[in-house]
C-alpha atoms as an extended CHARMM CRD file, in Angstrom:
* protein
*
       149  EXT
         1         1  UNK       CA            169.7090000000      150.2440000000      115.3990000000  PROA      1               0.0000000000
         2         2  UNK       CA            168.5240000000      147.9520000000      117.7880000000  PROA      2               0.0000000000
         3         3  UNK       CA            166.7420000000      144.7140000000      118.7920000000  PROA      3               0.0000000000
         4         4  UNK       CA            163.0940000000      143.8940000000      116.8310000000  PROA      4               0.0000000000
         5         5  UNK       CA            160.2600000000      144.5470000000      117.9490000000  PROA      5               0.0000000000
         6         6  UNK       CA            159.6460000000      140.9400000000      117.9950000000  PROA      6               0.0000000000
         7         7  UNK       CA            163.0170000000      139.7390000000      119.9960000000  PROA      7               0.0000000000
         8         8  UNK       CA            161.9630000000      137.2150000000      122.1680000000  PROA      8               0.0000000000
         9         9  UNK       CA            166.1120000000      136.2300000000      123.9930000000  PROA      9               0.0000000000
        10        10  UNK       CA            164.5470000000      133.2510000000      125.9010000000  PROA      10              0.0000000000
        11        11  UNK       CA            161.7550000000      131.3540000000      125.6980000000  PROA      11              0.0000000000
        12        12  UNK       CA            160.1890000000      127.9830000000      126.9310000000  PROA      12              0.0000000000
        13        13  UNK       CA            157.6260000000      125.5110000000      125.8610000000  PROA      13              0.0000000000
        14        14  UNK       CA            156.2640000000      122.3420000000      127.1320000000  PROA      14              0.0000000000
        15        15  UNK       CA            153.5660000000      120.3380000000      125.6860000000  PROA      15              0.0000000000
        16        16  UNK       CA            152.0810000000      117.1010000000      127.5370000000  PROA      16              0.0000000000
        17        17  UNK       CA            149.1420000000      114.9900000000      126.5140000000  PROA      17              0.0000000000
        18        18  UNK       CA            147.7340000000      112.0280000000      128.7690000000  PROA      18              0.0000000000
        19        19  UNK       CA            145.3910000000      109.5550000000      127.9250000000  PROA      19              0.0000000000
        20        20  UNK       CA            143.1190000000      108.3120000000      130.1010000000  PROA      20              0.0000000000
        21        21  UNK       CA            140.2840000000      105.5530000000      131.0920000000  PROA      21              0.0000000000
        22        22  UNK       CA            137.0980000000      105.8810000000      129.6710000000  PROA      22              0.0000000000
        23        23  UNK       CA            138.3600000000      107.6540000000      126.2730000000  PROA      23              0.0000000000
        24        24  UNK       CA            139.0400000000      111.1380000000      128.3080000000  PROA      24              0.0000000000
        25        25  UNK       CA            142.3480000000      113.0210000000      127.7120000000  PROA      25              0.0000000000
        26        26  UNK       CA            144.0930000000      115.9540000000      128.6570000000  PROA      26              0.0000000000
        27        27  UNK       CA            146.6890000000      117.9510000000      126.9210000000  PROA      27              0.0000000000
        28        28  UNK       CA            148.5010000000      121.1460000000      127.2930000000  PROA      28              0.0000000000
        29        29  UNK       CA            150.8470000000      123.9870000000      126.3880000000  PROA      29              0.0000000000
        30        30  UNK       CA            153.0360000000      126.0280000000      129.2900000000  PROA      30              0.0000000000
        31        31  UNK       CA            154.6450000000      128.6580000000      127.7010000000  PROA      31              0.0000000000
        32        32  UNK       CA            157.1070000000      131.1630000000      129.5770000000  PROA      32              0.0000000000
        33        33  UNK       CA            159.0970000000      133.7720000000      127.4940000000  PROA      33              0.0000000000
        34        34  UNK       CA            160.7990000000      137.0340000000      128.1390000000  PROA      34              0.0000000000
        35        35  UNK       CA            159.2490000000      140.2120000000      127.7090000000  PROA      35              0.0000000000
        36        36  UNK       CA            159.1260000000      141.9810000000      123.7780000000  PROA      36              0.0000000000
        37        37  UNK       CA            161.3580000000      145.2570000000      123.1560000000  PROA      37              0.0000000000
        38        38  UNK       CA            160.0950000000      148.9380000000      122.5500000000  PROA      38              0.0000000000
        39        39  UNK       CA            161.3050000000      152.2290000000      122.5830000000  PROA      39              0.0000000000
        40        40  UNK       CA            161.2310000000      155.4040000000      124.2230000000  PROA      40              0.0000000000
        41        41  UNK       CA            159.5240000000      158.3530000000      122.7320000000  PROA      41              0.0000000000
        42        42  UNK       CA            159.5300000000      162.1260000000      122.8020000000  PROA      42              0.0000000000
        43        43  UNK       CA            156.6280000000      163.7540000000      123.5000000000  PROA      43              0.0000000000
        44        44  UNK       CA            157.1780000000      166.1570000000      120.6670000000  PROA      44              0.0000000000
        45        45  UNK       CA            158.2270000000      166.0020000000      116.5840000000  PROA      45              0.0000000000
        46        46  UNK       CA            161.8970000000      166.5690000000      117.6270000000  PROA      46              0.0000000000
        47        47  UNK       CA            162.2920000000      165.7830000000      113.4930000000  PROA      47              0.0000000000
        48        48  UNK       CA            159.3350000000      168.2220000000      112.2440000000  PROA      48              0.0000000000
        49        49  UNK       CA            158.1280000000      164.7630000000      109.9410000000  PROA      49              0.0000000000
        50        50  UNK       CA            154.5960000000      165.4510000000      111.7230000000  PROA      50              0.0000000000
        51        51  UNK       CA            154.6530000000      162.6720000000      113.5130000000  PROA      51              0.0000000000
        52        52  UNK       CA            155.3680000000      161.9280000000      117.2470000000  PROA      52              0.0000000000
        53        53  UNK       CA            157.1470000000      158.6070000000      116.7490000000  PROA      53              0.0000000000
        54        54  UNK       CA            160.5250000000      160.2300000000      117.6740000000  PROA      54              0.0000000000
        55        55  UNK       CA            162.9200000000      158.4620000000      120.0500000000  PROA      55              0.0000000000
        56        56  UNK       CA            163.1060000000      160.4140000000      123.0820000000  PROA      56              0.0000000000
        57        57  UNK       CA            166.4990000000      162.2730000000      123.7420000000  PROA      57              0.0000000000
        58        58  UNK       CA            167.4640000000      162.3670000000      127.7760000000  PROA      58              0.0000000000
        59        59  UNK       CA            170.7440000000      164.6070000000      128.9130000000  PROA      59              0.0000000000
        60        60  UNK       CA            172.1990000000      164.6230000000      124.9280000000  PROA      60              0.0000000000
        61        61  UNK       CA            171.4520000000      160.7480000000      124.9480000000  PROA      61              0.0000000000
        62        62  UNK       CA            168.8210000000      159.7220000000      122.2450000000  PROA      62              0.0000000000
        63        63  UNK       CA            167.3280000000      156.2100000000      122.7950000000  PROA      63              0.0000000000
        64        64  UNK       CA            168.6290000000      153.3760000000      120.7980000000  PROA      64              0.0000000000
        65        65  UNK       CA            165.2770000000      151.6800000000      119.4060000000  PROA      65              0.0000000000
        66        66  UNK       CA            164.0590000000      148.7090000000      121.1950000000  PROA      66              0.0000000000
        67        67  UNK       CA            165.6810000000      149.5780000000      124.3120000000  PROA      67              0.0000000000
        68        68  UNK       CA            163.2800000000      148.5550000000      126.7540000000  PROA      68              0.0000000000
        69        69  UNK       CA            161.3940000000      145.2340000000      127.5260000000  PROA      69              0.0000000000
        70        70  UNK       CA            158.0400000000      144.3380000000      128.3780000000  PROA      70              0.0000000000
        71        71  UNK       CA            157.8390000000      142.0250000000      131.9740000000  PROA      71              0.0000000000
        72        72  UNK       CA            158.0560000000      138.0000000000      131.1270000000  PROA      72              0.0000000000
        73        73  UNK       CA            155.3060000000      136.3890000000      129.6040000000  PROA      73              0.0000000000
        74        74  UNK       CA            153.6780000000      132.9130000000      130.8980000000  PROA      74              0.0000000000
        75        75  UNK       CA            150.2780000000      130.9010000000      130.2050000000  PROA      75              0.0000000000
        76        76  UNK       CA            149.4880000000      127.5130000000      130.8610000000  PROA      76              0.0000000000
        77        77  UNK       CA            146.5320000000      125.8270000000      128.1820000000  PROA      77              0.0000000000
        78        78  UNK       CA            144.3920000000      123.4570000000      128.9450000000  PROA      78              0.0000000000
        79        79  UNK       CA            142.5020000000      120.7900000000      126.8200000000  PROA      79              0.0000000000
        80        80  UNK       CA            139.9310000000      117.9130000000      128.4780000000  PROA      80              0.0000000000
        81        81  UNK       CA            138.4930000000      116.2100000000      125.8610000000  PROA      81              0.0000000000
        82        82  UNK       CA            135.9740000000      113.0350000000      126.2970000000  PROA      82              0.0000000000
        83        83  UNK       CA            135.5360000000      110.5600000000      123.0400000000  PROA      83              0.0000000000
        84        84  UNK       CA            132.1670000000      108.8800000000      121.7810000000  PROA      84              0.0000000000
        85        85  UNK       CA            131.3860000000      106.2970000000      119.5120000000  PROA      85              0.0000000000
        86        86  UNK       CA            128.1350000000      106.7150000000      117.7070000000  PROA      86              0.0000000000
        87        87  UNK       CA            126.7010000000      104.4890000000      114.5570000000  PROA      87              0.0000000000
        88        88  UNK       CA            130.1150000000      104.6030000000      113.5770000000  PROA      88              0.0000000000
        89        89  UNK       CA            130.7040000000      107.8640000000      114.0820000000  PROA      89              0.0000000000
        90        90  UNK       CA            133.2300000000      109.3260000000      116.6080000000  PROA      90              0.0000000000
        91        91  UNK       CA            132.5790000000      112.2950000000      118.1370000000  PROA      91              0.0000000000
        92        92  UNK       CA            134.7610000000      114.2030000000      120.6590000000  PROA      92              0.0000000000
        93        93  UNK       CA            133.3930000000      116.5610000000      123.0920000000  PROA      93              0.0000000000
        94        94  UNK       CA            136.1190000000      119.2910000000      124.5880000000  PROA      94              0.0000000000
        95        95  UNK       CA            136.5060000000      121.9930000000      126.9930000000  PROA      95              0.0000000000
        96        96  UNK       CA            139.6880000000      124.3910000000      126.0390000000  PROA      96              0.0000000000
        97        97  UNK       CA            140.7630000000      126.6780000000      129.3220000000  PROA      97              0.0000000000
        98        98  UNK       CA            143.4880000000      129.3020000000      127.7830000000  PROA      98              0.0000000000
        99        99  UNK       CA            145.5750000000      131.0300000000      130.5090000000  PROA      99              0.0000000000
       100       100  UNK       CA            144.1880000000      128.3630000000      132.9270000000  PROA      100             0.0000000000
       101       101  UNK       CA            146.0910000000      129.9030000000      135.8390000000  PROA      101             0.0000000000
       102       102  UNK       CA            144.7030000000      133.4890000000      135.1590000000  PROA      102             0.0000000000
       103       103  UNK       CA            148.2350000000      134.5220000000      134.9150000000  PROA      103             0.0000000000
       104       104  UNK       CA            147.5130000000      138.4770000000      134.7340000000  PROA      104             0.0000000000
       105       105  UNK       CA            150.9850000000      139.3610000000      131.9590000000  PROA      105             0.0000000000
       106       106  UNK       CA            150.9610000000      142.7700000000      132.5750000000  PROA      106             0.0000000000
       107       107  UNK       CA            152.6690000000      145.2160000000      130.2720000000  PROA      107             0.0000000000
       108       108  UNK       CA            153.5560000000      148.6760000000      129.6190000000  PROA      108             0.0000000000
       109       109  UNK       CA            151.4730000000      151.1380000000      126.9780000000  PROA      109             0.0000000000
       110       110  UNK       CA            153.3450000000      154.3670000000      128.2530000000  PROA      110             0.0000000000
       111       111  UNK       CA            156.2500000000      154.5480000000      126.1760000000  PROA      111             0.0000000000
       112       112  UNK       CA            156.9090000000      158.2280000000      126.3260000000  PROA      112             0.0000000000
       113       113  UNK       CA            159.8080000000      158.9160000000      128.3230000000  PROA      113             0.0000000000
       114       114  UNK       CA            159.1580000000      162.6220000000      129.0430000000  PROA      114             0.0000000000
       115       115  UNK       CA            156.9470000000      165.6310000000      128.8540000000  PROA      115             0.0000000000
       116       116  UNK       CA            158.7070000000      169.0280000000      127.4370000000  PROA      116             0.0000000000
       117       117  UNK       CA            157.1370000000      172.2490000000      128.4410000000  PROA      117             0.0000000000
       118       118  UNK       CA            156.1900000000      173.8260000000      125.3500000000  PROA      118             0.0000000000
       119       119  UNK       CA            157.0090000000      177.6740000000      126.6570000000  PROA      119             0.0000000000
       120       120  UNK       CA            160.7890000000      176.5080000000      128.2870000000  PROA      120             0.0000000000
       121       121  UNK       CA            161.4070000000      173.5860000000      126.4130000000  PROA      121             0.0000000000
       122       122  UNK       CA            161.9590000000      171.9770000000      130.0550000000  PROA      122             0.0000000000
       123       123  UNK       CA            161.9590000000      168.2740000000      129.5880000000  PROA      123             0.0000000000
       124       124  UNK       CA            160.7180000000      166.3690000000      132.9300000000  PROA      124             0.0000000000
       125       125  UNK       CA            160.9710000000      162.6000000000      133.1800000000  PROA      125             0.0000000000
       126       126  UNK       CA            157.8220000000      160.9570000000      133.4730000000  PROA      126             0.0000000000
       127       127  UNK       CA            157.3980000000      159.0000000000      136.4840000000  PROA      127             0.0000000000
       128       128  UNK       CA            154.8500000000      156.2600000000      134.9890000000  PROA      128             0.0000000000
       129       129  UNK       CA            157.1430000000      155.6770000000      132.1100000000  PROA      129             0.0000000000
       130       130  UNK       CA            157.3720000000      152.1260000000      131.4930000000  PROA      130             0.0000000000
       131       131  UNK       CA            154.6670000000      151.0720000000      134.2300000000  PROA      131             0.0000000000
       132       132  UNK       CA            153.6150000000      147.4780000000      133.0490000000  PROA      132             0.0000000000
       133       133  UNK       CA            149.8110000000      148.8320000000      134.3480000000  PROA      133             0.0000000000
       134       134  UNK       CA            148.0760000000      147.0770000000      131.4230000000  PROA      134             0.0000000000
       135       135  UNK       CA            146.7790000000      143.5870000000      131.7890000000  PROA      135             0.0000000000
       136       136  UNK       CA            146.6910000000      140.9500000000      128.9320000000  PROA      136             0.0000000000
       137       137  UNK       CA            144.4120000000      138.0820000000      128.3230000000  PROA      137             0.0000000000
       138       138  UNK       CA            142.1990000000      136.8480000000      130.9970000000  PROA      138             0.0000000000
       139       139  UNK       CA            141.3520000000      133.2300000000      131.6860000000  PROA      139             0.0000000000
       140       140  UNK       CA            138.7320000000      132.3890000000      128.9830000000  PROA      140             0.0000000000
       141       141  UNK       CA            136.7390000000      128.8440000000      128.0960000000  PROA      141             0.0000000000
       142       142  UNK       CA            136.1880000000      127.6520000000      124.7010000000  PROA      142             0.0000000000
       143       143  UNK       CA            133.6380000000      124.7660000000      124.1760000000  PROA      143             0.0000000000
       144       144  UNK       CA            133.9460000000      122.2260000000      121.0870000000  PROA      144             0.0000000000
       145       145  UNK       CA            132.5520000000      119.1840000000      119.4590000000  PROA      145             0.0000000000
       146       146  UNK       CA            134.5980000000      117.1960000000      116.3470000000  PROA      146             0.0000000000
       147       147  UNK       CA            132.7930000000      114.7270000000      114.3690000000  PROA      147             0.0000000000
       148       148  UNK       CA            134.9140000000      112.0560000000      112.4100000000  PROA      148             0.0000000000
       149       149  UNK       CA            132.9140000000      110.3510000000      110.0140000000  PROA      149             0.0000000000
């Protein structure tokens, strides 16, 4: 059959926290993992189901599923967070920075691995197959306040 869609084979994390003067601290995540699986499809309903999920067949050789990976995946997360004491009341003020290093993860969302002429039945390779030209998550800010009470 074939690896899950969800078969990560290596995969890293680190998490670090520091406390520092004045009641500030920063934390983080760095995560680095391999890329996910997927497979390679036919451009046509080589099964006549009605659907064009088919594994593509290339020189009498069908696909195994989950054949192919996705590049490596990386972010680094950031946390600064600043403490207050008020009437008793502690109140944290932070500033979240996900993918901190704007780390652009590119990946693939051209998973057919051929087109077939419809009049020959000519099947020609697709040259962008597999191109990881989609990028994933920017850098993005979150703002929050805790109160403990």
């Amino acid at each position: 059959w074939g690896p899950s869609a969800f078969d990560v084979r290596h995969k890293g994390v680190a998490g670090f926290t520091w406390d520092l003067p004045a009641q500030f601290m920063v934390s983080g995540i760095v995560l680095i993992q391999s890329g996910t699986p997927y497979t390679a499809l036919s451009d046509q309903d080589e099964n006549g189901d009605g659907y064009y999920t088919d594994r593509a067949e290339w020189e009498g050789v069908r696909f195994t599923r989950n054949s192919f990976r996705q590049p490596y995946y990386r972010t680094v997360d950031l946390r600064v967070a600043k403490g207050f004491s008020l009437r008793g009341i502690a109140l944290d003020v932070m500033l979240d920075v996900f993918n901190a290093l704007d780390a652009e993860n590119r990946y693939t969302d051209l998973y057919t691995y051929y087109t077939t002429d419809t009049a020959t039945g000519v099947k020609t390779r697709r040259e962008d197959f597999g191109n990881p030209r989609v990028a994933g998550q920017p850098r993005q800010f979150q703002i929050g306040i805790r109160f403990q009470f």
